[in-house]
């Protein structure tokens, strides 16, 4: 546990905060959960960096897939799940293609997102995507600019998806209701508004 | 010898093997069970049965209880059967009145978390062993004389060292090399870490020693065709590939046999000058040409040309150039065969690089300026294709920023061409390469992309320090991919600097891949001919990783160098000297003992039908006339005790000693019917 010293000054206390890693910062169950959900031997990461080196997000952000692997190994649950970078993976699977330990870092990220959702830790844009899918069947629904572009290319204005066949939207909603996705998204979004 | 009466009197001894066995088997329970078995007069246990006090228990028990059979339940017979046989013998019994139950490798190690189940299984194992022990017989090992000669296969630095040691110990040694010259990989290297001595300068004197040693029979451009026999008496058929060029000895032999005169090849190279066929030279990794009649390089041993008959157009120009005085060339040459007899063999067939082009993300064979470590060695070597000027294959310019990709295909569990193991010398040779470019090209900077720098040998860590101090840059990250700038042909190396926690994209003039190593493709065939196993990773398997690293599970066959697993030159030479020493022991002893597990003909049952003769894979059986009857006879030295004939004989006339039908039936009965349980 981090050692706390009373300086009687909040700013100073934050500045001189003990940032050492203590063994009781670790939740070993976190690694087990990640392994179970991701179905990859996340404990076998040897921190070579191939994943971050392959990651198209990394050069443009502070997202480091290798660090998430590390936090998984060490059981640093809170740090991993509260890190907004968790949501910057594009799921391109480049890291999974190249990992020399034959791991699936992408699936580790997905597992951590799953676990974060249980703590209601989800960025607003993801929740809004949930609402959009619920209402239209699309994460990114068609819009006028796209429609015009499609027509110019000789395509129908709407693609042959729920946009053309709205009768399938209730089916999608049924699946999402089963997992309480919309319900939870609505709830978290509204709580955030207080 | 203790009088062995017919009544079985068996002693059972259980080993704890520290906690290896006792940790998952209830020894006390098994011991008490053993005491209840038919014929068992004493059951005892000890922490380490193989130790002196453990063995003393066996010896004392034999004498005190007048035992005629000993059962030890412990580790594998491969490890300690000889130990316990000696103890049995010291107690005054015939050494074959011993039976072992493997309750460790086959029980406690596999059922580590099932105490009850493992204990029950151990009881069964003891029951079965006791069933056999009740029926053991005295057997006498057979001594056979050992041929005073050895074979060393492969003439890299490992094979050469082994051959020199054997020959210096007074043993005639056949050194067989499939290429036209000896020297192996080491002759392709420029300098050697960590001392940086010139590879050729330390290797060529050895090559010359090999060439002129009176006890070394050098056979280059030769492969093994067939292996027969067993320790002490191997008969090996060699195939001398058609070389098309006679050395002085062969020319003299030809003159004697046919009257055709000529002094043979003196290495002048007149033929080379006129040959019109040009091929890539594999010694230079294909970066320089050779002719259809060629030598690999100027320091070859023997200095004798070779014709590549796959490329030769038989124009005859070389024959004219060679001239009637030397008359060394024979365009009609064919393969010839030779049979040699040796007592022991050492395999030293070396290694290859993996086909690193199959790692598409690193661009080898797609991008001109991505090369392998071996190509680097030839490019930086003063006697190489560029006389030691490192140049970019794309434009011949001198590279100033050179990336080294370590663990290229090593330490990679993804299968395919990748290898899970560490190739062990690439860290060190990449450091050496870094030094070489800083030494030769003023201002050039090496960048080493690494996961760990493994500089474990004597003076190796110091070498790492030195190269860092000279200015080499180290980036801790495994290379994710390499891209080529199509115009400049420069290379962009992508990875993460894991210490900085930032992605890096570095532009390099050239990239050298420290490609993983793998066994030679023909190693599989060679090992099957010599009866050697391979380990999970594909390299030839030693008899014991710690206690017998040069031997194999086939008596009389030894291993040296990288063919047993990646190792650098110091380790290769050390293992070669170990293998030579081990291979010389049976030869100096003059005879070896064979285990008496031979088939035996029970002549009164044998009908002389001869049907077993064709069954024997070793040709050990014959029909003979004896007392007016035709019966089968076993040549014990040829019999390997495989049991094929014993199982086959329709009259049940063949007895497999130490594995007799009654013994095996008793074991099966004991297990299935609990025979022998009181
Ligand atoms: C790029 C590179 C740089 C290196 N630099 C260094 C260094 O600086 N220092 C160092 O200590 N080590 C270095 N090494 C390692 C060194 O090359 C090996 O340790 C050494 O060559 C092993 O010798 P060997 O005799 O076991 O095998 P090899 O050198 O491979 O010799 C095996 C021989 O057996 C022959 N052969 C193969 N199959 C058959 C067959 N079926 N029948 C007959 N003959 C056969 C081969 O033709 C060859 O001549 C380097 C390796 C590489 C790849
Ligand atoms: S590529 Fe694989 S082993 Fe390497 S750091 Fe990433 S997850 Fe770990
Ligand atoms: S020696 Fe070094 S570069 Fe080669 S595989 Fe081992 S760790 Fe990797």
PDB file of C-alpha atoms in Angstrom, chain A:
ATOM      1  CA  UNK A   1       0.000   0.000   0.000  1.00  0.00           C
ATOM      2  CA  UNK A   2       1.305   3.466  -0.851  1.00  0.00           C
ATOM      3  CA  UNK A   3       2.690   5.303   2.144  1.00  0.00           C
ATOM      4  CA  UNK A   4       0.764   8.459   3.002  1.00  0.00           C
ATOM      5  CA  UNK A   5       2.464  11.378   4.685  1.00  0.00           C
ATOM      6  CA  UNK A   6       0.496  14.289   6.052  1.00  0.00           C
ATOM      7  CA  UNK A   7       1.888  17.560   4.744  1.00  0.00           C
ATOM      8  CA  UNK A   8      -1.253  19.510   5.629  1.00  0.00           C
ATOM      9  CA  UNK A   9      -1.271  20.822   2.088  1.00  0.00           C
ATOM     10  CA  UNK A  10      -3.324  19.082  -0.583  1.00  0.00           C
ATOM     11  CA  UNK A  11      -1.203  20.331  -3.470  1.00  0.00           C
ATOM     12  CA  UNK A  12       2.028  19.184  -1.845  1.00  0.00           C
ATOM     13  CA  UNK A  13       0.502  15.854  -0.904  1.00  0.00           C
ATOM     14  CA  UNK A  14      -0.456  15.206  -4.528  1.00  0.00           C
ATOM     15  CA  UNK A  15       2.959  16.335  -5.773  1.00  0.00           C
ATOM     16  CA  UNK A  16       4.894  14.110  -3.368  1.00  0.00           C
ATOM     17  CA  UNK A  17       2.460  11.209  -3.589  1.00  0.00           C
ATOM     18  CA  UNK A  18       4.116   7.787  -3.152  1.00  0.00           C
ATOM     19  CA  UNK A  19       3.931   6.162  -6.603  1.00  0.00           C
ATOM     20  CA  UNK A  20       5.846   2.947  -5.831  1.00  0.00           C
ATOM     21  CA  UNK A  21       4.322  -0.323  -6.881  1.00  0.00           C
ATOM     22  CA  UNK A  22       3.393  -2.346  -3.802  1.00  0.00           C
ATOM     23  CA  UNK A  23       2.444  -5.987  -4.036  1.00  0.00           C
ATOM     24  CA  UNK A  24      -0.934  -5.275  -2.470  1.00  0.00           C
ATOM     25  CA  UNK A  25      -1.699  -2.923  -5.351  1.00  0.00           C
ATOM     26  CA  UNK A  26      -2.035  -6.080  -7.375  1.00  0.00           C
ATOM     27  CA  UNK A  27      -5.248  -8.002  -7.814  1.00  0.00           C
ATOM     28  CA  UNK A  28      -4.168 -11.445  -9.072  1.00  0.00           C
ATOM     29  CA  UNK A  29      -7.776 -12.243  -9.953  1.00  0.00           C
ATOM     30  CA  UNK A  30      -7.636  -9.489 -12.572  1.00  0.00           C
ATOM     31  CA  UNK A  31      -5.044 -11.448 -14.591  1.00  0.00           C
ATOM     32  CA  UNK A  32      -7.136 -14.593 -14.276  1.00  0.00           C
ATOM     33  CA  UNK A  33     -10.273 -12.779 -15.429  1.00  0.00           C
ATOM     34  CA  UNK A  34      -8.440 -11.255 -18.369  1.00  0.00           C
ATOM     35  CA  UNK A  35      -7.079 -14.640 -19.378  1.00  0.00           C
ATOM     36  CA  UNK A  36     -10.482 -16.244 -19.143  1.00  0.00           C
ATOM     37  CA  UNK A  37     -12.343 -13.623 -21.129  1.00  0.00           C
ATOM     38  CA  UNK A  38      -9.630 -13.055 -23.742  1.00  0.00           C
ATOM     39  CA  UNK A  39      -8.740 -16.737 -24.073  1.00  0.00           C
ATOM     40  CA  UNK A  40      -5.079 -15.798 -24.441  1.00  0.00           C
ATOM     41  CA  UNK A  41      -2.198 -16.606 -22.088  1.00  0.00           C
ATOM     42  CA  UNK A  42      -1.745 -12.978 -21.078  1.00  0.00           C
ATOM     43  CA  UNK A  43       0.698 -13.974 -18.318  1.00  0.00           C
ATOM     44  CA  UNK A  44       3.213 -15.019 -21.017  1.00  0.00           C
ATOM     45  CA  UNK A  45       3.956 -11.518 -22.308  1.00  0.00           C
ATOM     46  CA  UNK A  46       7.711 -10.831 -22.205  1.00  0.00           C
ATOM     47  CA  UNK A  47       7.471  -7.143 -23.011  1.00  0.00           C
ATOM     48  CA  UNK A  48       9.280  -7.191 -26.344  1.00  0.00           C
ATOM     49  CA  UNK A  49       7.365  -4.218 -27.756  1.00  0.00           C
ATOM     50  CA  UNK A  50       6.399  -5.807 -31.072  1.00  0.00           C
ATOM     51  CA  UNK A  51       2.752  -5.010 -30.359  1.00  0.00           C
ATOM     52  CA  UNK A  52       3.226  -1.295 -29.743  1.00  0.00           C
ATOM     53  CA  UNK A  53       5.622  -1.195 -32.697  1.00  0.00           C
ATOM     54  CA  UNK A  54       2.866  -2.648 -34.891  1.00  0.00           C
ATOM     55  CA  UNK A  55       0.054  -0.508 -33.479  1.00  0.00           C
ATOM     56  CA  UNK A  56      -1.348   2.230 -35.757  1.00  0.00           C
ATOM     57  CA  UNK A  57      -2.767   4.043 -32.720  1.00  0.00           C
ATOM     58  CA  UNK A  58       0.506   4.239 -30.812  1.00  0.00           C
ATOM     59  CA  UNK A  59       2.373   6.877 -32.870  1.00  0.00           C
ATOM     60  CA  UNK A  60      -0.637   9.194 -32.708  1.00  0.00           C
ATOM     61  CA  UNK A  61      -1.646   8.798 -29.080  1.00  0.00           C
ATOM     62  CA  UNK A  62      -0.455   7.831 -25.647  1.00  0.00           C
ATOM     63  CA  UNK A  63      -1.969   4.351 -26.064  1.00  0.00           C
ATOM     64  CA  UNK A  64       0.636   1.606 -25.425  1.00  0.00           C
ATOM     65  CA  UNK A  65      -0.764  -1.887 -25.815  1.00  0.00           C
ATOM     66  CA  UNK A  66       2.415  -3.337 -24.239  1.00  0.00           C
ATOM     67  CA  UNK A  67       1.732  -1.377 -21.027  1.00  0.00           C
ATOM     68  CA  UNK A  68      -1.747  -2.857 -20.786  1.00  0.00           C
ATOM     69  CA  UNK A  69      -0.205  -6.306 -21.118  1.00  0.00           C
ATOM     70  CA  UNK A  70       2.161  -5.365 -18.290  1.00  0.00           C
ATOM     71  CA  UNK A  71      -0.624  -4.091 -16.076  1.00  0.00           C
ATOM     72  CA  UNK A  72      -2.531  -7.289 -16.746  1.00  0.00           C
ATOM     73  CA  UNK A  73       0.464  -9.403 -15.720  1.00  0.00           C
ATOM     74  CA  UNK A  74       0.914  -7.378 -12.536  1.00  0.00           C
ATOM     75  CA  UNK A  75      -2.799  -7.364 -11.724  1.00  0.00           C
ATOM     76  CA  UNK A  76      -2.951  -3.549 -11.741  1.00  0.00           C
ATOM     77  CA  UNK A  77      -6.678  -3.605 -12.253  1.00  0.00           C
ATOM     78  CA  UNK A  78      -7.615  -0.055 -11.269  1.00  0.00           C
ATOM     79  CA  UNK A  79      -4.803   1.492 -13.278  1.00  0.00           C
ATOM     80  CA  UNK A  80      -5.684  -0.482 -16.380  1.00  0.00           C
ATOM     81  CA  UNK A  81      -9.446  -0.063 -16.227  1.00  0.00           C
ATOM     82  CA  UNK A  82      -9.386   3.645 -15.428  1.00  0.00           C
ATOM     83  CA  UNK A  83      -6.902   4.460 -18.183  1.00  0.00           C
ATOM     84  CA  UNK A  84      -8.774   6.262 -21.006  1.00  0.00           C
ATOM     85  CA  UNK A  85      -6.202   4.824 -23.463  1.00  0.00           C
ATOM     86  CA  UNK A  86      -7.957   1.480 -23.065  1.00  0.00           C
ATOM     87  CA  UNK A  87     -10.474   2.757 -25.583  1.00  0.00           C
ATOM     88  CA  UNK A  88      -7.991   3.770 -28.287  1.00  0.00           C
ATOM     89  CA  UNK A  89      -7.457   0.279 -29.745  1.00  0.00           C
ATOM     90  CA  UNK A  90      -8.916   0.087 -33.264  1.00  0.00           C
ATOM     91  CA  UNK A  91      -8.981  -3.739 -33.129  1.00  0.00           C
ATOM     92  CA  UNK A  92      -6.907  -3.976 -36.296  1.00  0.00           C
ATOM     93  CA  UNK A  93      -5.172  -7.080 -34.885  1.00  0.00           C
ATOM     94  CA  UNK A  94      -1.695  -6.089 -36.172  1.00  0.00           C
ATOM     95  CA  UNK A  95      -0.205  -6.857 -32.753  1.00  0.00           C
ATOM     96  CA  UNK A  96      -1.933 -10.228 -32.643  1.00  0.00           C
ATOM     97  CA  UNK A  97      -0.486 -11.034 -36.057  1.00  0.00           C
ATOM     98  CA  UNK A  98       3.060 -10.390 -34.928  1.00  0.00           C
ATOM     99  CA  UNK A  99       3.345 -11.188 -31.213  1.00  0.00           C
ATOM    100  CA  UNK A 100       6.230 -13.677 -30.961  1.00  0.00           C
ATOM    101  CA  UNK A 101       4.668 -15.269 -27.896  1.00  0.00           C
ATOM    102  CA  UNK A 102       1.603 -16.035 -29.987  1.00  0.00           C
ATOM    103  CA  UNK A 103      -0.644 -13.948 -27.733  1.00  0.00           C
ATOM    104  CA  UNK A 104      -3.671 -11.909 -28.735  1.00  0.00           C
ATOM    105  CA  UNK A 105      -3.111  -8.458 -27.171  1.00  0.00           C
ATOM    106  CA  UNK A 106      -6.186  -7.198 -29.019  1.00  0.00           C
ATOM    107  CA  UNK A 107      -8.326  -9.710 -27.165  1.00  0.00           C
ATOM    108  CA  UNK A 108      -6.735  -8.654 -23.884  1.00  0.00           C
ATOM    109  CA  UNK A 109      -7.873  -5.108 -24.568  1.00  0.00           C
ATOM    110  CA  UNK A 110     -11.354  -6.362 -25.368  1.00  0.00           C
ATOM    111  CA  UNK A 111     -11.408  -8.345 -22.122  1.00  0.00           C
ATOM    112  CA  UNK A 112     -10.349  -5.286 -20.139  1.00  0.00           C
ATOM    113  CA  UNK A 113     -13.082  -3.223 -21.789  1.00  0.00           C
ATOM    114  CA  UNK A 114     -15.550  -5.899 -20.782  1.00  0.00           C
ATOM    115  CA  UNK A 115     -14.347  -5.736 -17.203  1.00  0.00           C
ATOM    116  CA  UNK A 116     -14.377  -1.929 -17.227  1.00  0.00           C
ATOM    117  CA  UNK A 117     -17.997  -1.930 -18.378  1.00  0.00           C
ATOM    118  CA  UNK A 118     -18.885  -3.864 -15.222  1.00  0.00           C
ATOM    119  CA  UNK A 119     -17.594  -0.873 -13.247  1.00  0.00           C
ATOM    120  CA  UNK A 120     -19.510   1.534 -15.515  1.00  0.00           C
ATOM    121  CA  UNK A 121     -16.184   2.786 -16.874  1.00  0.00           C
ATOM    122  CA  UNK A 122     -16.965   3.531 -20.503  1.00  0.00           C
ATOM    123  CA  UNK A 123     -16.270   6.701 -22.500  1.00  0.00           C
ATOM    124  CA  UNK A 124     -19.375   8.628 -23.485  1.00  0.00           C
ATOM    125  CA  UNK A 125     -18.788   8.249 -27.212  1.00  0.00           C
ATOM    126  CA  UNK A 126     -18.896   4.458 -26.854  1.00  0.00           C
ATOM    127  CA  UNK A 127     -22.182   4.708 -24.974  1.00  0.00           C
ATOM    128  CA  UNK A 128     -23.591   6.992 -27.635  1.00  0.00           C
ATOM    129  CA  UNK A 129     -22.568   4.438 -30.224  1.00  0.00           C
ATOM    130  CA  UNK A 130     -24.594   1.889 -28.310  1.00  0.00           C
ATOM    131  CA  UNK A 131     -27.616   4.172 -28.528  1.00  0.00           C
ATOM    132  CA  UNK A 132     -27.065   4.734 -32.240  1.00  0.00           C
ATOM    133  CA  UNK A 133     -26.872   1.040 -32.970  1.00  0.00           C
ATOM    134  CA  UNK A 134     -29.979   0.490 -30.898  1.00  0.00           C
ATOM    135  CA  UNK A 135     -31.901   3.067 -32.824  1.00  0.00           C
ATOM    136  CA  UNK A 136     -30.569   2.632 -36.353  1.00  0.00           C
ATOM    137  CA  UNK A 137     -28.592  -0.629 -36.490  1.00  0.00           C
ATOM    138  CA  UNK A 138     -25.498   1.436 -37.311  1.00  0.00           C
ATOM    139  CA  UNK A 139     -22.644   2.698 -35.145  1.00  0.00           C
ATOM    140  CA  UNK A 140     -22.119   5.384 -37.768  1.00  0.00           C
ATOM    141  CA  UNK A 141     -25.501   5.931 -39.481  1.00  0.00           C
ATOM    142  CA  UNK A 142     -25.724   7.190 -43.000  1.00  0.00           C
ATOM    143  CA  UNK A 143     -25.931  10.966 -43.476  1.00  0.00           C
ATOM    144  CA  UNK A 144     -26.653  13.410 -46.259  1.00  0.00           C
ATOM    145  CA  UNK A 145     -23.043  13.857 -47.315  1.00  0.00           C
ATOM    146  CA  UNK A 146     -22.640  10.113 -47.653  1.00  0.00           C
ATOM    147  CA  UNK A 147     -25.931   9.759 -49.450  1.00  0.00           C
ATOM    148  CA  UNK A 148     -24.903  12.317 -52.037  1.00  0.00           C
ATOM    149  CA  UNK A 149     -21.536  10.626 -52.506  1.00  0.00           C
ATOM    150  CA  UNK A 150     -23.184   7.245 -52.979  1.00  0.00           C
ATOM    151  CA  UNK A 151     -25.584   8.571 -55.570  1.00  0.00           C
ATOM    152  CA  UNK A 152     -22.717  10.218 -57.414  1.00  0.00           C
ATOM    153  CA  UNK A 153     -21.008   6.842 -57.573  1.00  0.00           C
ATOM    154  CA  UNK A 154     -24.117   5.278 -59.023  1.00  0.00           C
ATOM    155  CA  UNK A 155     -25.076   3.492 -55.823  1.00  0.00           C
ATOM    156  CA  UNK A 156     -28.436   3.587 -54.057  1.00  0.00           C
ATOM    157  CA  UNK A 157     -28.505   6.392 -51.482  1.00  0.00           C
ATOM    158  CA  UNK A 158     -28.807   3.892 -48.639  1.00  0.00           C
ATOM    159  CA  UNK A 159     -26.762   0.690 -48.304  1.00  0.00           C
ATOM    160  CA  UNK A 160     -28.556  -2.697 -48.156  1.00  0.00           C
ATOM    161  CA  UNK A 161     -28.457  -2.743 -44.351  1.00  0.00           C
ATOM    162  CA  UNK A 162     -30.974  -1.776 -41.682  1.00  0.00           C
ATOM    163  CA  UNK A 163     -31.153   1.544 -43.513  1.00  0.00           C
ATOM    164  CA  UNK A 164     -32.920  -0.201 -46.368  1.00  0.00           C
ATOM    165  CA  UNK A 165     -34.526  -2.900 -44.239  1.00  0.00           C
ATOM    166  CA  UNK A 166     -35.615  -1.201 -41.004  1.00  0.00           C
ATOM    167  CA  UNK A 167     -37.766  -4.241 -40.206  1.00  0.00           C
ATOM    168  CA  UNK A 168     -34.611  -5.908 -38.850  1.00  0.00           C
ATOM    169  CA  UNK A 169     -33.961  -3.234 -36.231  1.00  0.00           C
ATOM    170  CA  UNK A 170     -36.223  -4.859 -33.604  1.00  0.00           C
ATOM    171  CA  UNK A 171     -34.118  -8.047 -33.833  1.00  0.00           C
ATOM    172  CA  UNK A 172     -30.991  -6.083 -33.063  1.00  0.00           C
ATOM    173  CA  UNK A 173     -32.732  -4.372 -30.205  1.00  0.00           C
ATOM    174  CA  UNK A 174     -33.763  -7.720 -28.795  1.00  0.00           C
ATOM    175  CA  UNK A 175     -30.156  -8.888 -28.653  1.00  0.00           C
ATOM    176  CA  UNK A 176     -29.030  -5.634 -27.056  1.00  0.00           C
ATOM    177  CA  UNK A 177     -31.834  -5.736 -24.531  1.00  0.00           C
ATOM    178  CA  UNK A 178     -30.792  -9.227 -23.530  1.00  0.00           C
ATOM    179  CA  UNK A 179     -27.393  -7.864 -22.532  1.00  0.00           C
ATOM    180  CA  UNK A 180     -28.958  -4.725 -21.030  1.00  0.00           C
ATOM    181  CA  UNK A 181     -26.666  -2.636 -23.196  1.00  0.00           C
ATOM    182  CA  UNK A 182     -29.013   0.160 -24.032  1.00  0.00           C
ATOM    183  CA  UNK A 183     -30.379   0.244 -20.513  1.00  0.00           C
ATOM    184  CA  UNK A 184     -26.925   0.569 -19.012  1.00  0.00           C
ATOM    185  CA  UNK A 185     -25.762   3.061 -21.610  1.00  0.00           C
ATOM    186  CA  UNK A 186     -28.761   5.262 -20.920  1.00  0.00           C
ATOM    187  CA  UNK A 187     -28.249   4.985 -17.186  1.00  0.00           C
ATOM    188  CA  UNK A 188     -24.515   5.790 -17.215  1.00  0.00           C
ATOM    189  CA  UNK A 189     -24.999   8.670 -19.623  1.00  0.00           C
ATOM    190  CA  UNK A 190     -27.759  10.187 -17.529  1.00  0.00           C
ATOM    191  CA  UNK A 191     -25.790   9.745 -14.277  1.00  0.00           C
ATOM    192  CA  UNK A 192     -22.860  11.567 -15.882  1.00  0.00           C
ATOM    193  CA  UNK A 193     -25.144  14.505 -16.577  1.00  0.00           C
ATOM    194  CA  UNK A 194     -25.812  15.260 -12.914  1.00  0.00           C
TER     195      UNK A 194
END
